[in-house]
């Protein structure tokens, strides 16, 4: 851990490791962002990629929701396209749209545009932000990267896509090129997350947001090997945290950074997300948490899974839905409370504030 850092609240790390906690830890995907007035104020009008490349700005944006909500983990303000942007693939993030690629990935020649990432020179600003944060935070910082499939879908489609048709076409028509592409993207994820952990992040999340577009056999054949390699190479890395000495059985788990694997619409893929090597599987809101736990077994922790749209309802409804999620976990160790996907921009921050208090005050029925 970097100098000066002290994680005094390790409930999130303990839950990721399946250890008992005094209160259920909670954080929110997209907790930093447009739902916060203080984000909109500091973010300004420029490109998001420019704002996250300024460490003092990115540090402040990461800290905003931690201060306001009292969540049990911080997530770095960055984006899944930062590594491909940093090596010059030609990506921008267009407000209200998402990542847009100037020249999409089409053929073998395009592999040359995906050189290895040198984290210190290509993304020094990210590492400076991580170091700033670790010196400030008393909760763990979550490192992240996009999973090979989800980043590939942006590179191949050229932007957001509903059907992922071009991505699937490449996958099925040129499996060799597809595998080479995912291999490069796995290398980028490993280098990026690895460097964030080295700089002091205490856990990591691999976002395979759009993996739910795939059938299980497609996932197993065309995606699992690359994501599996990401988890395998990151296993055992990390700087550790003061969370005691009881492990969950995995070698060295108590000193190393736990890995979370998340996707949307991945109900059919839950077991495969775990099989990739995750300590924690992020569950979207379509799957009941008790079903997810049954399918994953006691050795895998879960994260989730209140519907982000439910948070737009009046408080009594939000509270009821949140308690339902907690009751479905029924006090089992290994639950990190979160939404089933990112905070929607129209969310009232006060609801999230109350939600954190509710989760922290929850006691499962004996
Ligand atoms: O608070 C956090 O969660 C940390 C920061 C974070 C962002 N993006 C900031 C962001 C994280 C972890 C991501 C990951 C990310 N980026 C994912 C995986 C998570 C998911 O939502 O499934 C994906 C698919 C992306 C790609 C991307 N970047 C999209 C779809 C968008 C939204 C486009 C829009 O404007 O609606 C972005 C932009 C983005 N990333 C914003 C933020 C805060 C909005 C940027 C702005 O201020 O304009």
Coordinates of C-alpha atoms and ligand atoms in Angstrom, one line a residue:
X1 CA 0.0 0.0 0.0
X2 CA 1.2 3.5 -0.8
X3 CA 2.5 5.7 2.0
X4 CA -0.1 7.4 4.2
X5 CA -2.9 5.2 3.1
X6 CA -4.9 3.3 5.7
X7 CA -8.0 1.4 4.9
X8 CA -9.9 1.7 8.2
X9 CA -13.2 0.4 6.6
X10 CA -12.4 -3.0 5.1
X11 CA -16.0 -4.3 5.0
X12 CA -16.0 -4.3 1.2
X13 CA -12.8 -6.4 1.0
X14 CA -14.0 -8.8 3.6
X15 CA -17.3 -9.3 1.8
X16 CA -15.4 -9.9 -1.5
X17 CA -13.5 -12.6 0.3
X18 CA -16.6 -14.2 1.7
X19 CA -15.7 -13.2 5.3
X20 CA -18.3 -12.1 7.9
X21 CA -18.9 -8.4 8.2
X22 CA -20.6 -6.2 10.8
X23 CA -22.7 -4.4 8.2
X24 CA -23.3 -5.1 4.5
X25 CA -20.9 -3.0 2.4
X26 CA -22.3 -0.9 -0.4
X27 CA -21.1 1.1 -3.4
X28 CA -22.7 2.0 -6.7
X29 CA -21.5 1.5 -10.2
X30 CA -21.4 5.0 -11.8
X31 CA -21.6 6.5 -8.3
X32 CA -19.4 9.3 -9.8
X33 CA -21.1 11.1 -12.6
X34 CA -24.0 13.0 -14.0
X35 CA -26.5 12.4 -11.1
X36 CA -24.3 14.5 -8.9
X37 CA -24.5 18.4 -9.2
X38 CA -21.0 18.7 -7.9
X39 CA -19.8 16.4 -10.8
X40 CA -21.6 18.5 -13.4
X41 CA -20.0 21.6 -11.9
X42 CA -16.4 20.3 -12.1
X43 CA -16.8 18.3 -15.3
X44 CA -17.6 21.3 -17.5
X45 CA -18.2 20.9 -21.3
X46 CA -15.0 19.4 -22.6
X47 CA -14.3 15.9 -23.5
X48 CA -14.6 13.4 -20.7
X49 CA -11.2 11.9 -21.8
X50 CA -9.7 15.3 -21.1
X51 CA -11.2 15.6 -17.7
X52 CA -10.0 12.2 -16.5
X53 CA -6.5 12.9 -17.8
X54 CA -6.2 15.7 -15.2
X55 CA -5.3 13.9 -11.9
X56 CA -6.6 16.7 -9.6
X57 CA -10.0 16.7 -11.3
X58 CA -10.2 12.9 -11.6
X59 CA -9.3 12.6 -7.9
X60 CA -11.9 15.1 -6.8
X61 CA -14.6 13.4 -9.0
X62 CA -13.8 10.0 -7.5
X63 CA -14.0 11.4 -4.0
X64 CA -17.3 13.2 -4.5
X65 CA -19.7 10.2 -4.0
X66 CA -17.5 8.8 -1.2
X67 CA -18.0 12.0 0.8
X68 CA -21.6 12.4 -0.1
X69 CA -22.9 8.9 0.4
X70 CA -20.4 7.2 2.8
X71 CA -20.1 4.2 0.5
X72 CA -17.7 1.4 1.4
X73 CA -15.6 1.6 -1.7
X74 CA -14.4 4.2 -4.2
X75 CA -14.2 3.5 -8.0
X76 CA -11.6 5.3 -10.0
X77 CA -13.1 8.0 -12.3
X78 CA -11.9 6.8 -15.7
X79 CA -13.4 4.7 -18.5
X80 CA -13.1 1.3 -20.1
X81 CA -11.8 2.9 -23.4
X82 CA -8.9 4.7 -21.7
X83 CA -6.2 2.1 -22.6
X84 CA -7.2 1.9 -26.3
X85 CA -7.4 5.7 -26.4
X86 CA -4.0 6.0 -24.8
X87 CA -2.3 3.7 -27.3
X88 CA -3.8 5.9 -30.1
X89 CA -6.6 3.7 -31.5
X90 CA -8.7 6.8 -32.1
X91 CA -11.5 6.8 -29.6
X92 CA -13.5 9.6 -28.1
X93 CA -16.4 9.6 -25.6
X94 CA -19.3 11.6 -26.9
X95 CA -21.7 12.9 -24.2
X96 CA -25.0 11.2 -24.3
X97 CA -23.7 8.6 -26.7
X98 CA -20.7 6.8 -25.3
X99 CA -17.4 5.7 -26.9
X100 CA -17.1 6.4 -30.6
X101 CA -14.3 5.0 -32.7
X102 CA -13.0 6.9 -35.7
X103 CA -11.8 3.9 -37.7
X104 CA -13.4 0.7 -36.5
X105 CA -11.5 -2.6 -36.3
X106 CA -12.1 -4.5 -39.6
X107 CA -9.2 -6.6 -40.6
X108 CA -5.9 -8.3 -39.5
X109 CA -4.0 -5.1 -40.4
X110 CA -5.9 -3.3 -37.6
X111 CA -4.1 -5.5 -35.0
X112 CA -1.1 -3.3 -35.6
X113 CA -3.1 -0.4 -34.1
X114 CA -3.3 -2.3 -30.8
X115 CA 0.2 -2.1 -29.5
X116 CA 1.0 -3.1 -25.8
X117 CA 0.2 -0.5 -23.1
X118 CA 3.1 1.0 -21.2
X119 CA 1.0 2.2 -18.2
X120 CA 3.5 4.7 -16.8
X121 CA 4.1 6.6 -20.1
X122 CA 0.7 6.0 -21.8
X123 CA -1.5 6.5 -18.7
X124 CA 0.6 8.2 -16.1
X125 CA -2.3 10.4 -15.3
X126 CA -4.4 7.4 -14.2
X127 CA -1.6 6.2 -11.9
X128 CA -1.1 9.6 -10.5
X129 CA -4.9 9.8 -9.7
X130 CA -4.7 6.3 -8.1
X131 CA -1.8 7.4 -5.9
X132 CA -3.6 10.6 -4.9
X133 CA -6.7 8.7 -4.0
X134 CA -4.9 6.0 -2.0
X135 CA -3.3 8.7 0.1
X136 CA -6.7 10.2 0.9
X137 CA -9.2 7.3 1.2
X138 CA -10.0 5.2 4.2
X139 CA -12.1 2.9 2.0
X140 CA -10.6 0.6 -0.7
X141 CA -10.2 1.9 -4.2
X142 CA -11.5 -0.3 -7.0
X143 CA -9.4 -0.5 -10.1
X144 CA -11.1 -1.5 -13.3
X145 CA -10.9 -2.2 -17.0
X146 CA -13.2 -3.2 -19.8
X147 CA -13.3 -7.0 -20.5
X148 CA -12.0 -8.0 -23.9
X149 CA -15.4 -8.7 -25.4
X150 CA -17.0 -5.4 -24.4
X151 CA -14.1 -3.3 -25.5
X152 CA -13.9 -5.3 -28.8
X153 CA -17.6 -4.6 -29.4
X154 CA -16.9 -0.8 -29.3
X155 CA -13.8 -1.2 -31.6
X156 CA -15.6 -3.3 -34.1
X157 CA -19.0 -1.6 -34.1
X158 CA -17.4 1.9 -34.0
X159 CA -19.8 2.9 -31.2
X160 CA -22.6 1.7 -29.0
X161 CA -24.7 -1.1 -30.6
X162 CA -27.9 -3.0 -29.6
X163 CA -27.4 -6.1 -31.7
X164 CA -23.6 -6.3 -31.7
X165 CA -24.0 -7.7 -35.2
X166 CA -20.7 -6.6 -36.7
X167 CA -18.9 -8.0 -33.6
X168 CA -20.6 -11.4 -33.9
X169 CA -20.0 -11.4 -37.6
X170 CA -16.2 -11.1 -37.0
X171 CA -16.3 -13.7 -34.3
X172 CA -18.0 -16.2 -36.4
X173 CA -16.5 -15.5 -39.8
X174 CA -12.8 -15.1 -38.7
X175 CA -12.3 -16.9 -35.4
X176 CA -8.5 -16.6 -35.7
X177 CA -8.6 -12.9 -36.1
X178 CA -11.2 -12.6 -33.3
X179 CA -9.0 -14.6 -30.9
X180 CA -6.0 -12.4 -31.8
X181 CA -8.1 -9.3 -31.1
X182 CA -9.3 -10.5 -27.8
X183 CA -5.8 -11.5 -26.9
X184 CA -4.5 -8.0 -27.4
X185 CA -7.4 -6.6 -25.4
X186 CA -6.8 -9.0 -22.6
X187 CA -3.1 -7.8 -22.5
X188 CA -4.4 -4.2 -22.3
X189 CA -6.7 -5.1 -19.4
X190 CA -4.0 -6.9 -17.5
X191 CA -1.5 -4.1 -18.0
X192 CA -4.0 -1.5 -17.0
X193 CA -5.5 -3.2 -13.9
X194 CA -2.1 -4.5 -12.9
X195 CA -0.6 -1.0 -12.9
X196 CA -3.6 0.4 -10.9
X197 CA -3.1 -2.3 -8.3
X198 CA 0.6 -1.6 -8.1
X199 CA -0.3 2.1 -7.5
X200 CA -2.4 1.1 -4.6
X201 CA -5.9 0.1 -5.6
X202 CA -7.2 -2.8 -3.4
X203 CA -9.6 -4.6 -5.6
X204 CA -10.6 -4.7 -9.3
X205 CA -13.6 -5.0 -11.5
X206 CA -13.6 -6.4 -15.0
X207 CA -16.6 -4.8 -16.8
X208 CA -18.0 -7.2 -19.5
X209 CA -21.1 -5.0 -19.7
X210 CA -22.4 -6.4 -23.1
X211 CA -21.5 -10.1 -22.7
X212 CA -25.2 -10.7 -22.2
X213 CA -25.5 -10.4 -25.9
X214 CA -23.9 -13.9 -26.2
X215 CA -25.3 -17.4 -26.0
X216 CA -23.5 -19.5 -23.4
X217 CA -21.7 -21.6 -26.0
X218 CA -20.5 -18.5 -27.8
X219 CA -19.3 -17.0 -24.6
X220 CA -17.5 -20.3 -23.7
X221 CA -15.7 -20.6 -27.0
X222 CA -15.1 -17.0 -28.1
X223 CA -14.8 -15.0 -24.9
X224 CA -14.1 -17.1 -21.8
X225 CA -10.4 -17.9 -22.7
X226 CA -9.4 -14.2 -22.9
X227 CA -11.3 -13.2 -19.8
X228 CA -9.9 -16.2 -17.9
X229 CA -6.4 -15.1 -18.8
X230 CA -7.1 -11.7 -17.3
X231 CA -8.1 -13.1 -14.0
X232 CA -5.4 -15.7 -14.0
X233 CA -2.6 -13.1 -14.6
X234 CA -4.0 -10.8 -12.0
X235 CA -4.5 -13.4 -9.3
X236 CA -2.1 -12.9 -6.5
X237 CA -1.4 -9.3 -7.4
X238 CA -2.2 -6.3 -5.3
X239 CA -0.8 -4.6 -2.3
X240 CA -3.1 -6.2 0.3
X241 CA -5.2 -4.6 3.0
X242 CA -5.6 -4.8 6.7
X243 CA -8.4 -7.3 6.6
X244 CA -7.2 -10.0 8.9
X245 CA -5.6 -13.3 8.2
X246 CA -8.6 -15.6 7.5
X247 CA -8.7 -16.5 3.8
X248 CA -11.4 -18.0 1.7
X249 CA -9.3 -21.0 0.8
X250 CA -7.8 -19.5 -2.4
X251 CA -4.0 -19.3 -2.1
X252 CA -2.9 -16.0 -0.9
X253 CA -6.4 -14.5 -1.1
X254 CA -6.1 -12.6 2.1
X255 CA -3.3 -10.4 0.8
X256 CA -4.3 -10.0 -2.8
X257 CA -6.8 -7.9 -4.6
X258 CA -10.2 -9.6 -5.1
X259 CA -11.6 -9.5 -8.6
X260 CA -15.2 -8.8 -9.5
X261 CA -16.7 -9.8 -12.9
X262 CA -19.8 -7.9 -14.1
X263 CA -22.1 -8.0 -17.0
X264 CA -25.6 -6.9 -17.9
X265 CA -28.2 -9.5 -19.0
X266 CA -25.8 -12.2 -18.0
X267 CA -28.3 -14.4 -16.2
X268 CA -27.5 -17.3 -18.4
X269 CA -23.8 -16.7 -18.0
X270 CA -23.4 -16.4 -14.2
X271 CA -21.5 -19.7 -13.8
X272 CA -19.2 -18.8 -16.7
X273 CA -18.5 -15.4 -15.2
X274 CA -17.4 -17.2 -12.1
X275 CA -15.5 -19.8 -14.0
X276 CA -13.4 -17.0 -15.6
X277 CA -11.7 -16.7 -12.2
X278 CA -13.7 -14.0 -10.3
X279 CA -13.9 -13.9 -6.6
X280 CA -17.1 -11.9 -6.9
X281 CA -19.8 -12.1 -9.6
X282 CA -21.8 -8.9 -10.3
X283 CA -25.4 -9.8 -10.8
X284 CA -27.8 -7.6 -12.7
X285 CA -31.4 -6.9 -11.6
X286 CA -33.0 -9.6 -13.7
X287 CA -31.8 -12.4 -11.5
X288 CA -33.0 -12.9 -8.0
X289 CA -30.0 -12.8 -5.7
X290 CA -31.0 -16.1 -3.9
X291 CA -31.1 -17.8 -7.3
X292 CA -27.7 -16.4 -8.2
X293 CA -26.2 -17.6 -4.9
X294 CA -27.7 -21.0 -5.3
X295 CA -26.2 -21.3 -8.8
X296 CA -22.8 -19.9 -7.9
X297 CA -22.3 -21.8 -4.6
X298 CA -20.8 -20.7 -1.3
X299 CA -17.3 -20.1 -2.6
X300 CA -18.2 -17.1 -4.9
X301 CA -19.3 -13.8 -3.5
X302 CA -22.0 -11.7 -5.2
X303 CA -22.5 -8.1 -5.9
X304 CA -25.8 -6.4 -6.6
X305 CA -28.5 -6.1 -7.6
X306 CA -31.2 -3.4 -7.1
X307 CA -32.7 -2.3 -10.4
X308 CA -31.2 1.2 -11.1
X309 CA -34.6 2.3 -12.4
X310 CA -36.2 1.3 -9.1
X311 CA -34.2 4.1 -7.5
X312 CA -36.3 6.6 -9.4
X313 CA -39.4 5.6 -7.5
X314 CA -40.6 7.3 -4.3
X315 CA -38.5 6.4 -1.2
X316 CA -40.9 3.8 0.3
X317 CA -40.7 1.8 -2.9
X318 CA -36.9 2.1 -3.1
X319 CA -36.7 0.9 0.5
X320 CA -38.9 -2.0 -0.1
X321 CA -37.0 -3.1 -3.2
X322 CA -33.7 -2.7 -1.4
X323 CA -34.8 -4.8 1.6
X324 CA -36.0 -7.5 -0.8
X325 CA -32.5 -7.7 -2.3
X326 CA -31.0 -7.9 1.2
X327 CA -33.5 -10.5 2.4
X328 CA -32.8 -12.7 -0.6
X329 CA -29.2 -12.8 0.5
X330 CA -30.4 -13.6 4.0
X331 CA -27.3 -12.6 5.9
X332 CA -25.0 -14.9 4.1
X333 CA -21.4 -13.7 4.0
X334 CA -20.1 -12.6 0.6
X335 CA -22.6 -10.0 -0.4
X336 CA -21.6 -6.5 -1.6
X337 CA -24.7 -4.4 -2.1
X338 CA -24.9 -2.4 -5.4
X339 CA -27.3 -1.6 -8.2
X340 CA -27.7 -4.2 -11.0
X341 CA -26.1 -1.7 -13.4
X342 CA -24.9 1.9 -13.2
X343 CA -26.6 4.9 -11.5
X344 CA -29.0 6.5 -14.0
X345 CA -28.2 10.3 -14.6
X346 CA -31.7 11.3 -13.5
X347 CA -31.3 9.6 -10.1
X348 CA -31.9 11.8 -7.1
X349 CA -28.6 11.7 -5.0
X350 CA -30.7 11.9 -1.8
X351 CA -32.2 8.5 -2.6
X352 CA -28.7 7.0 -2.8
X353 CA -27.8 8.6 0.4
X354 CA -30.8 7.0 2.1
X355 CA -30.1 3.7 0.4
X356 CA -26.6 3.6 1.9
X357 CA -28.0 4.2 5.4
X358 CA -30.7 1.5 4.9
X359 CA -28.1 -1.0 3.8
X360 CA -25.8 -0.2 6.7
X361 CA -28.6 -0.4 9.2
X362 CA -29.9 -3.7 7.8
X363 CA -29.8 -6.8 10.0
X364 CA -30.9 -10.1 8.4
X365 CA -33.5 -12.1 10.3
X366 CA -31.8 -14.7 12.5
Ligands
LIG1 O1 -18.4 6.0 -11.0 C1 -18.0 5.1 -11.8 O2 -18.6 4.0 -12.0 C2 -16.5 5.2 -12.2 C3 -16.3 5.6 -13.5 C4 -16.7 4.9 -14.8 C5 -17.1 5.5 -15.9 N1 -17.3 4.6 -16.9 C6 -17.3 7.0 -16.0 C7 -18.1 7.5 -17.1 C8 -16.7 3.5 -15.1 C9 -16.4 2.3 -14.1 C10 -17.0 3.4 -16.4 C11 -17.1 2.1 -17.2 C12 -17.7 2.0 -18.5 N2 -17.6 2.9 -19.5 C13 -18.5 0.9 -18.9 C14 -18.8 -0.3 -18.0 C15 -19.8 0.0 -17.0 C16 -21.2 0.0 -17.6 O3 -21.9 1.1 -17.5 O4 -21.7 -1.0 -18.1 C17 -18.9 1.2 -20.2 C18 -19.8 0.3 -21.0 C19 -18.4 2.4 -20.6 C20 -18.5 3.1 -21.9 C21 -19.2 4.4 -21.7 N3 -18.5 5.6 -21.3 C22 -20.6 4.7 -21.8 C23 -21.6 3.7 -22.2 C24 -20.7 6.1 -21.4 C25 -22.0 6.8 -21.2 C26 -22.4 7.7 -22.3 C27 -23.4 8.7 -21.9 O5 -23.0 9.9 -21.9 O6 -24.5 8.3 -21.5 C28 -19.5 6.6 -21.1 C29 -19.2 7.9 -20.6 C30 -19.0 8.0 -19.1 N4 -18.2 7.2 -18.4 C31 -19.6 9.0 -18.2 C32 -19.0 8.7 -17.0 C33 -19.2 9.4 -15.7 C34 -20.5 10.1 -18.6 C35 -19.5 11.1 -19.1 C36 -19.9 12.5 -19.2 O7 -19.7 13.3 -18.2 O8 -20.3 13.0 -20.3

